[in-house]
PDB file of C-alpha atoms in Angstrom:
ATOM      1  CA  MET A1061       8.378   7.377 145.736  1.00 70.00           C
ATOM      2  CA  THR A1062       5.624   8.955 147.843  1.00 84.00           C
ATOM      3  CA  THR A1063       5.156  12.620 148.337  1.00 85.00           C
ATOM      4  CA  ASP A1064       6.388  12.547 151.964  1.00 86.00           C
ATOM      5  CA  ALA A1065       9.397  10.530 150.962  1.00 86.00           C
ATOM      6  CA  TYR A1066      10.114  12.865 148.143  1.00 85.00           C
ATOM      7  CA  PHE A1067      10.290  15.891 150.533  1.00 86.00           C
ATOM      8  CA  GLU A1068      12.213  14.166 153.268  1.00 86.00           C
ATOM      9  CA  GLU A1069      14.830  13.482 150.666  1.00 84.00           C
ATOM     10  CA  LEU A1070      14.586  17.142 149.239  1.00 81.00           C
ATOM     11  CA  THR A1071      14.961  18.476 152.872  1.00 83.00           C
ATOM     12  CA  GLY A1072      17.907  16.429 153.724  1.00 81.00           C
ATOM     13  CA  ALA A1073      19.671  17.487 150.511  1.00 77.00           C
ATOM     14  CA  LEU A1074      18.996  21.139 151.159  1.00 77.00           C
ATOM     15  CA  ARG A1075      20.261  20.991 154.727  1.00 75.00           C
ATOM     16  CA  ALA A1076      23.362  19.238 153.502  1.00 72.00           C
ATOM     17  CA  ALA A1077      23.852  22.015 151.010  1.00 67.00           C
ATOM     18  CA  GLY A1078      23.876  24.538 153.728  1.00 67.00           C
ATOM     19  CA  VAL A1079      20.383  26.064 153.304  1.00 73.00           C
ATOM     20  CA  THR A1080      19.106  27.362 156.639  1.00 74.00           C
ATOM     21  CA  GLU A1081      16.334  25.520 158.494  1.00 80.00           C
ATOM     22  CA  GLU A1082      14.055  28.481 158.083  1.00 77.00           C
ATOM     23  CA  GLN A1083      14.579  28.834 154.330  1.00 77.00           C
ATOM     24  CA  THR A1084      14.319  24.915 153.935  1.00 81.00           C
ATOM     25  CA  GLY A1085      10.982  24.610 155.760  1.00 83.00           C
ATOM     26  CA  ARG A1086       9.406  27.758 153.920  1.00 80.00           C
ATOM     27  CA  THR A1087      10.467  26.223 150.588  1.00 82.00           C
ATOM     28  CA  VAL A1088       9.052  22.805 151.358  1.00 85.00           C
ATOM     29  CA  ALA A1089       5.839  24.346 152.486  1.00 84.00           C
ATOM     30  CA  GLU A1090       5.436  26.408 149.291  1.00 81.00           C
ATOM     31  CA  LEU A1091       6.254  23.421 147.196  1.00 84.00           C
ATOM     32  CA  ARG A1092       3.654  21.220 149.077  1.00 84.00           C
ATOM     33  CA  GLY A1093       1.051  23.983 148.533  1.00 83.00           C
ATOM     34  CA  HIS A1094       1.985  24.052 144.833  1.00 81.00           C
ATOM     35  CA  LEU A1095       1.433  20.397 144.476  1.00 81.00           C
ATOM     36  CA  ALA A1096      -1.937  20.515 146.237  1.00 82.00           C
ATOM     37  CA  GLU A1097      -3.222  23.056 143.536  1.00 79.00           C
ATOM     38  CA  THR A1098      -1.763  21.147 140.547  1.00 80.00           C
ATOM     39  CA  GLY A1099      -2.574  17.649 141.812  1.00 82.00           C
ATOM     40  CA  THR A1100       0.636  16.264 140.224  1.00 82.00           C
ATOM     41  CA  SER A1101       3.298  14.151 141.756  1.00 85.00           C
ATOM     42  CA  PRO A1102       6.566  15.757 142.957  1.00 85.00           C
ATOM     43  CA  GLU A1103       8.717  13.873 140.504  1.00 83.00           C
ATOM     44  CA  GLU A1104       6.477  14.797 137.634  1.00 81.00           C
ATOM     45  CA  GLU A1105       6.485  18.490 138.542  1.00 79.00           C
ATOM     46  CA  PHE A1106      10.006  19.052 139.953  1.00 77.00           C
ATOM     47  CA  GLY A1107      12.097  16.201 138.606  1.00 78.00           C
ATOM     48  CA  PRO A1108      14.250  13.904 140.926  1.00 79.00           C
ATOM     49  CA  ALA A1109      14.636  15.234 144.391  1.00 77.00           C
ATOM     50  CA  ALA A1110      18.515  15.423 144.443  1.00 73.00           C
ATOM     51  CA  ARG A1111      18.830  17.299 141.280  1.00 71.00           C
ATOM     52  CA  PHE A1112      16.033  19.722 142.404  1.00 72.00           C
ATOM     53  CA  ALA A1113      17.657  20.404 145.555  1.00 72.00           C
ATOM     54  CA  ALA A1114      20.951  21.172 143.656  1.00 65.00           C
ATOM     55  CA  ARG A1115      19.009  23.786 141.687  1.00 62.00           C
ATOM     56  CA  LEU A1116      17.299  25.200 144.753  1.00 63.00           C
ATOM     57  CA  GLY A1117      20.184  25.647 147.112  1.00 52.00           C
ATOM     58  CA  GLY A1118      23.077  23.427 146.556  1.00 46.00           C
ATOM     59  CA  LEU A1119      24.777  25.810 143.971  1.00 43.00           C
ATOM     60  CA  ALA A1120      24.132  29.062 145.814  1.00 43.00           C
ATOM     61  CA  PRO A1121      26.368  30.965 148.245  1.00 43.00           C
ATOM     62  CA  ALA A1122      25.475  30.800 151.821  1.00 44.00           C
ATOM     63  CA  PRO A1123      22.811  33.279 152.960  1.00 42.00           C
ATOM     64  CA  GLY A1124      24.165  36.695 153.534  1.00 43.00           C
ATOM     65  CA  GLU A1125      27.522  35.827 151.894  1.00 45.00           C
ATOM     66  CA  PRO A1126      28.379  37.578 148.553  1.00 48.00           C
ATOM     67  CA  ASP A1127      29.253  35.368 145.623  1.00 54.00           C
ATOM     68  CA  GLY A1128      32.358  37.627 145.247  1.00 56.00           C
ATOM     69  CA  ALA A1129      33.758  35.829 148.388  1.00 66.00           C
ATOM     70  CA  ALA A1130      33.994  32.465 146.497  1.00 81.00           C
ATOM     71  CA  GLU A1131      37.632  31.212 145.873  1.00 90.00           C
ATOM     72  CA  ARG A1132      38.565  30.811 142.250  1.00 92.00           C
ATOM     73  CA  TRP A1133      41.118  28.350 140.843  1.00 95.00           C
ATOM     74  CA  THR A1134      41.901  26.953 137.457  1.00 96.00           C
ATOM     75  CA  TRP A1135      43.841  23.682 136.836  1.00 95.00           C
ATOM     76  CA  THR A1136      44.334  20.908 134.335  1.00 93.00           C
ATOM     77  CA  ALA A1137      45.395  17.339 134.123  1.00 92.00           C
ATOM     78  CA  ASP A1138      46.085  14.950 131.217  1.00 88.00           C
ATOM     79  CA  LEU A1139      43.403  12.439 130.217  1.00 87.00           C
ATOM     80  CA  PHE A1140      45.047   9.658 132.258  1.00 89.00           C
ATOM     81  CA  ASN A1141      44.844  11.709 135.325  1.00 91.00           C
ATOM     82  CA  ASP A1142      41.704  14.008 135.067  1.00 94.00           C
ATOM     83  CA  ARG A1143      39.147  11.798 136.698  1.00 95.00           C
ATOM     84  CA  ARG A1144      41.396  10.997 139.763  1.00 95.00           C
ATOM     85  CA  MET A1145      42.302  14.580 140.367  1.00 96.00           C
ATOM     86  CA  LEU A1146      38.473  15.520 139.871  1.00 97.00           C
ATOM     87  CA  ALA A1147      37.579  13.237 142.590  1.00 96.00           C
ATOM     88  CA  VAL A1148      40.349  14.549 144.890  1.00 96.00           C
ATOM     89  CA  HIS A1149      39.545  18.200 144.280  1.00 96.00           C
ATOM     90  CA  GLY A1150      35.777  17.417 144.463  1.00 95.00           C
ATOM     91  CA  ASP A1151      36.197  16.029 147.970  1.00 93.00           C
ATOM     92  CA  GLN A1152      37.860  19.302 148.892  1.00 93.00           C
ATOM     93  CA  GLY A1153      34.921  21.469 147.857  1.00 92.00           C
ATOM     94  CA  TRP A1154      35.929  22.629 144.378  1.00 95.00           C
ATOM     95  CA  GLU A1155      33.040  22.990 141.977  1.00 93.00           C
ATOM     96  CA  VAL A1156      33.964  22.945 138.252  1.00 95.00           C
ATOM     97  CA  GLU A1157      31.973  25.868 136.513  1.00 93.00           C
ATOM     98  CA  SER A1158      33.254  25.166 133.130  1.00 93.00           C
ATOM     99  CA  LEU A1159      36.234  24.152 130.951  1.00 93.00           C
ATOM    100  CA  ASP A1160      38.107  27.070 129.193  1.00 90.00           C
ATOM    101  CA  ALA A1161      39.305  27.173 125.544  1.00 84.00           C
ATOM    102  CA  LEU A1162      42.716  25.332 126.730  1.00 85.00           C
ATOM    103  CA  GLY A1163      40.692  22.578 128.488  1.00 89.00           C
ATOM    104  CA  ARG A1164      41.372  23.687 131.928  1.00 93.00           C
ATOM    105  CA  PHE A1165      38.869  23.183 134.822  1.00 96.00           C
ATOM    106  CA  VAL A1166      37.664  26.512 136.059  1.00 95.00           C
ATOM    107  CA  CYS A1167      36.508  26.074 139.661  1.00 95.00           C
ATOM    108  CA  ARG A1168      34.972  27.972 142.607  1.00 93.00           C
ATOM    109  CA  ARG A1169      34.545  27.196 146.335  1.00 91.00           C
ATOM    110  CA  THR A1170      32.533  29.182 148.729  1.00 81.00           C
ATOM    111  CA  PRO A1171      34.054  29.497 152.130  1.00 75.00           C
ATOM    112  CA  GLY A1172      31.855  28.380 154.921  1.00 71.00           C
ATOM    113  CA  ALA A1173      29.341  26.642 152.701  1.00 67.00           C
ATOM    114  CA  ALA A1174      31.443  24.296 150.638  1.00 78.00           C
ATOM    115  CA  LEU A1175      30.022  21.035 149.361  1.00 85.00           C
ATOM    116  CA  ALA A1176      31.829  17.926 148.329  1.00 90.00           C
ATOM    117  CA  TRP A1177      31.374  17.184 144.619  1.00 93.00           C
ATOM    118  CA  GLU A1178      31.519  14.052 142.535  1.00 95.00           C
ATOM    119  CA  TYR A1179      32.416  14.042 138.784  1.00 97.00           C
ATOM    120  CA  ARG A1180      32.239  11.638 135.914  1.00 96.00           C
ATOM    121  CA  ARG A1181      33.644  11.784 132.376  1.00 96.00           C
ATOM    122  CA  GLU A1182      31.599  10.473 129.349  1.00 95.00           C
ATOM    123  CA  VAL A1183      32.089  10.272 125.688  1.00 93.00           C
ATOM    124  CA  ILE A1184      29.465  12.703 124.246  1.00 92.00           C
ATOM    125  CA  THR A1185      29.761  12.545 120.445  1.00 87.00           C
ATOM    126  CA  ASP A1186      26.875  13.691 118.314  1.00 84.00           C
ATOM    127  CA  ARG A1187      25.256  10.234 118.329  1.00 85.00           C
ATOM    128  CA  ARG A1188      25.624   9.660 121.985  1.00 90.00           C
ATOM    129  CA  ARG A1189      24.992  13.155 123.449  1.00 91.00           C
ATOM    130  CA  ALA A1190      21.191  12.867 123.638  1.00 91.00           C
ATOM    131  CA  ARG A1191      21.317   9.447 125.164  1.00 93.00           C
ATOM    132  CA  VAL A1192      24.001  10.163 127.797  1.00 94.00           C
ATOM    133  CA  LEU A1193      22.218  13.365 128.899  1.00 92.00           C
ATOM    134  CA  GLU A1194      18.862  11.424 129.141  1.00 92.00           C
ATOM    135  CA  GLU A1195      20.440   8.764 131.399  1.00 93.00           C
ATOM    136  CA  LEU A1196      22.384  11.054 133.636  1.00 92.00           C
ATOM    137  CA  GLU A1197      20.274  14.091 134.290  1.00 89.00           C
ATOM    138  CA  PRO A1198      17.527  12.204 136.102  1.00 87.00           C
ATOM    139  CA  GLU A1199      20.243  11.078 138.562  1.00 87.00           C
ATOM    140  CA  GLY A1200      21.258  14.632 139.291  1.00 87.00           C
ATOM    141  CA  TRP A1201      24.199  14.837 136.936  1.00 92.00           C
ATOM    142  CA  GLU A1202      24.908  18.268 135.317  1.00 92.00           C
ATOM    143  CA  LEU A1203      27.057  18.760 132.253  1.00 94.00           C
ATOM    144  CA  CYS A1204      29.727  21.310 133.502  1.00 94.00           C
ATOM    145  CA  GLY A1205      32.235  21.313 130.568  1.00 94.00           C
ATOM    146  CA  GLU A1206      33.376  19.687 127.276  1.00 93.00           C
ATOM    147  CA  TRP A1207      36.731  18.933 125.786  1.00 89.00           C
ATOM    148  CA  LEU A1208      37.276  17.183 122.491  1.00 86.00           C
ATOM    149  CA  ALA A1209      34.910  14.146 122.514  1.00 89.00           C
ATOM    150  CA  TYR A1210      34.375  14.205 126.321  1.00 93.00           C
ATOM    151  CA  GLY A1211      31.835  15.657 128.481  1.00 95.00           C
ATOM    152  CA  TYR A1212      32.333  16.296 132.235  1.00 97.00           C
ATOM    153  CA  PHE A1213      29.392  15.947 134.618  1.00 96.00           C
ATOM    154  CA  LYS A1214      29.021  17.029 138.251  1.00 95.00           C
ATOM    155  CA  ARG A1215      26.707  16.654 141.116  1.00 92.00           C
ATOM    156  CA  PRO A1216      26.931  17.473 144.787  1.00 89.00           C
ATOM    157  CA  LYS A1217      27.675  14.491 147.077  1.00 86.00           C
ATOM    158  CA  ALA A1218      24.848  15.530 149.272  1.00 77.00           C
ATOM    159  CA  ALA A1219      22.684  13.903 146.422  1.00 69.00           C
ATOM    160  CA  THR A1220      23.920  10.400 147.399  1.00 70.00           C
ATOM    161  CA  ALA A1221      25.658  10.911 150.818  1.00 68.00           C
ATOM    162  CA  GLY A1222      23.195  13.183 152.523  1.00 64.00           C
ATOM    163  CA  PRO A1223      24.815  15.480 155.338  1.00 63.00           C
ATOM    164  CA  ALA A1224      28.100  13.827 154.756  1.00 63.00           C
ATOM    165  CA  GLY A1225      28.364  15.807 151.512  1.00 69.00           C
ATOM    166  CA  ALA A1226      28.689  19.174 153.416  1.00 73.00           C
ATOM    167  CA  LEU A1227      32.242  19.994 154.381  1.00 82.00           C
ATOM    168  CA  THR A1228      32.994  21.615 157.767  1.00 77.00           C
ATOM    169  CA  SER A1229      36.652  22.523 156.834  1.00 83.00           C
ATOM    170  CA  VAL A1230      38.633  22.636 153.659  1.00 87.00           C
ATOM    171  CA  PRO A1231      42.370  22.735 152.801  1.00 90.00           C
ATOM    172  CA  ALA A1232      44.031  25.757 151.322  1.00 91.00           C
ATOM    173  CA  THR A1233      44.002  26.360 147.554  1.00 91.00           C
ATOM    174  CA  PRO A1234      46.610  24.195 145.828  1.00 92.00           C
ATOM    175  CA  GLY A1235      49.687  25.940 144.824  1.00 90.00           C
ATOM    176  CA  LYS A1236      50.022  24.175 141.388  1.00 91.00           C
ATOM    177  CA  TRP A1237      47.814  23.963 138.393  1.00 92.00           C
ATOM    178  CA  LEU A1238      49.208  21.158 136.392  1.00 91.00           C
ATOM    179  CA  PHE A1239      48.651  17.508 137.371  1.00 92.00           C
ATOM    180  CA  LEU A1240      50.343  14.986 134.974  1.00 86.00           C
ATOM    181  CA  SER A1241      50.159  11.209 135.348  1.00 86.00           C
ATOM    182  CA  ARG A1242      53.209   9.040 134.697  1.00 82.00           C
ATOM    183  CA  ARG A1243      51.918   8.204 131.181  1.00 79.00           C
ATOM    184  CA  GLY A1244      51.271  11.946 130.691  1.00 73.00           C
ATOM    185  CA  LYS A1245      54.882  12.776 131.608  1.00 78.00           C
ATOM    186  CA  ALA A1246      56.166   9.905 129.460  1.00 79.00           C
ATOM    187  CA  LEU A1247      54.210  11.435 126.371  1.00 74.00           C
ATOM    188  CA  LEU A1248      55.562  14.831 127.251  1.00 70.00           C
ATOM    189  CA  ALA A1249      59.048  13.596 127.240  1.00 75.00           C
ATOM    190  CA  ALA A1250      58.545  11.781 124.009  1.00 77.00           C
ATOM    191  CA  TRP A1251      56.914  14.883 122.327  1.00 66.00           C
ATOM    192  CA  THR A1252      60.002  16.997 123.575  1.00 74.00           C
ATOM    193  CA  VAL A1253      62.385  14.582 121.881  1.00 74.00           C
ATOM    194  CA  LEU A1254      60.413  14.649 118.679  1.00 74.00           C
ATOM    195  CA  VAL A1255      60.361  18.524 118.566  1.00 69.00           C
ATOM    196  CA  ALA A1256      64.140  18.424 119.280  1.00 67.00           C
ATOM    197  CA  ALA A1257      64.703  16.122 116.341  1.00 70.00           C
ATOM    198  CA  ALA A1258      62.507  18.349 114.202  1.00 70.00           C
ATOM    199  CA  VAL A1259      64.414  21.479 115.076  1.00 63.00           C
ATOM    200  CA  SER A1260      67.716  19.696 114.565  1.00 62.00           C
ATOM    201  CA  GLY A1261      66.568  18.619 111.098  1.00 64.00           C
ATOM    202  CA  ALA A1262      65.632  22.186 110.261  1.00 60.00           C
ATOM    203  CA  TYR A1263      68.946  23.530 111.335  1.00 59.00           C
ATOM    204  CA  PHE A1264      70.709  20.955 109.126  1.00 60.00           C
ATOM    205  CA  ALA A1265      68.490  21.832 106.162  1.00 62.00           C
ATOM    206  CA  LEU A1266      69.363  25.512 106.572  1.00 54.00           C
ATOM    207  CA  ASP A1267      73.109  24.408 106.450  1.00 54.00           C
ATOM    208  CA  LEU A1268      73.824  25.868 109.974  1.00 49.00           C
ATOM    209  CA  PRO A1269      76.776  24.570 111.900  1.00 54.00           C
ATOM    210  CA  GLY A1270      76.144  21.117 113.295  1.00 51.00           C
ATOM    211  CA  TYR A1271      76.954  22.085 116.855  1.00 48.00           C
ATOM    212  CA  SER A1272      73.953  24.607 116.827  1.00 52.00           C
ATOM    213  CA  ALA A1273      71.608  21.819 116.081  1.00 52.00           C
ATOM    214  CA  LEU A1274      73.086  19.596 118.782  1.00 52.00           C
ATOM    215  CA  LEU A1275      72.833  22.267 121.338  1.00 54.00           C
ATOM    216  CA  MET A1276      69.231  23.103 120.517  1.00 56.00           C
ATOM    217  CA  GLY A1277      68.189  19.402 120.629  1.00 56.00           C
ATOM    218  CA  LEU A1278      70.092  18.865 123.850  1.00 56.00           C
ATOM    219  CA  GLY A1279      68.564  21.828 125.258  1.00 58.00           C
ATOM    220  CA  CYS A1280      64.903  20.832 124.500  1.00 56.00           C
ATOM    221  CA  ALA A1281      65.496  17.302 125.661  1.00 55.00           C
ATOM    222  CA  ALA A1282      66.950  18.601 129.140  1.00 58.00           C
ATOM    223  CA  ALA A1283      64.002  21.037 129.497  1.00 55.00           C
ATOM    224  CA  GLY A1284      61.562  18.188 129.049  1.00 54.00           C
ATOM    225  CA  ALA A1285      63.450  15.926 131.470  1.00 54.00           C
ATOM    226  CA  LEU A1286      63.555  18.663 133.893  1.00 53.00           C
ATOM    227  CA  THR A1287      59.914  19.337 133.680  1.00 55.00           C
ATOM    228  CA  ALA A1288      59.033  15.732 134.207  1.00 52.00           C
ATOM    229  CA  LYS A1289      61.496  15.441 137.277  1.00 52.00           C
ATOM    230  CA  LEU A1290      59.981  18.566 138.963  1.00 51.00           C
ATOM    231  CA  GLU A1291      56.570  17.226 138.621  1.00 52.00           C
ATOM    232  CA  THR A1292      57.592  13.880 140.015  1.00 50.00           C
ATOM    233  CA  ASP A1293      59.353  15.370 142.912  1.00 52.00           C
ATOM    234  CA  ARG A1294      56.413  17.586 143.866  1.00 53.00           C
ATOM    235  CA  ALA A1295      54.139  14.741 143.774  1.00 48.00           C
ATOM    236  CA  ARG A1296      56.503  12.774 146.160  1.00 50.00           C
ATOM    237  CA  VAL A1297      56.706  15.728 148.582  1.00 51.00           C
ATOM    238  CA  ALA A1298      52.808  16.033 148.494  1.00 50.00           C
ATOM    239  CA  ALA A1299      52.426  12.352 149.116  1.00 47.00           C
ATOM    240  CA  ALA A1300      54.934  12.396 152.120  1.00 51.00           C
ATOM    241  CA  ALA A1301      53.308  15.405 153.457  1.00 52.00           C
ATOM    242  CA  ALA A1302      49.767  13.646 153.298  1.00 48.00           C
ATOM    243  CA  ARG A1303      51.235  10.546 155.098  1.00 50.00           C
ATOM    244  CA  ARG A1304      52.638  12.658 157.935  1.00 54.00           C
ATOM    245  CA  SER A1305      49.363  14.456 158.482  1.00 50.00           C
TER     246      SER A1305
END
């Protein structure tokens, strides 16, 4: 890539990230001056343009807007549903900052300067970690969290979509925080049945009245079934609302 092509890509990414024209022009001029002094190529000095643009301005709040104004939201999903929900929420401007100790996605969104984000999940065991990072970082992917053997990567969509990666409006913060797939709900129900069976066995082992164990088991099973039904009903309501809009 030529120097001019590099700075054209960098300029477009910075604009899409919400950086002002004045700041973009000043930054590009300073960087060109730096290259003239060092005599190096832009890729050698700064790395890939998309990744460099994200470091310069794509992750910062809009000029004059305090970072404290950013919306905060934490949510989670099962492993069958996490990538789909990351894509949905990334298109709504939610940037994953980290995963907490419970494996929940800790997100932020800056009003008025939101970017669309894209995500991917990779297995990053000790043997694969260095190779995966080496392959993804030059393409602008940044590791934003780890859970079990998985690593989650993010990059602003402006890196690949240009100005289309900037959002002019965003929906309200979702009112829920748990997003289970059908398989996740089935596993939850199965786990609830197993817990109910274990509790029942413990009651019998303690020689308590049989009806106590039966009531406990039925209560656990009913709670699991109710949870799965509520999640399914909420998903149907949301889908119907989306179709109407």
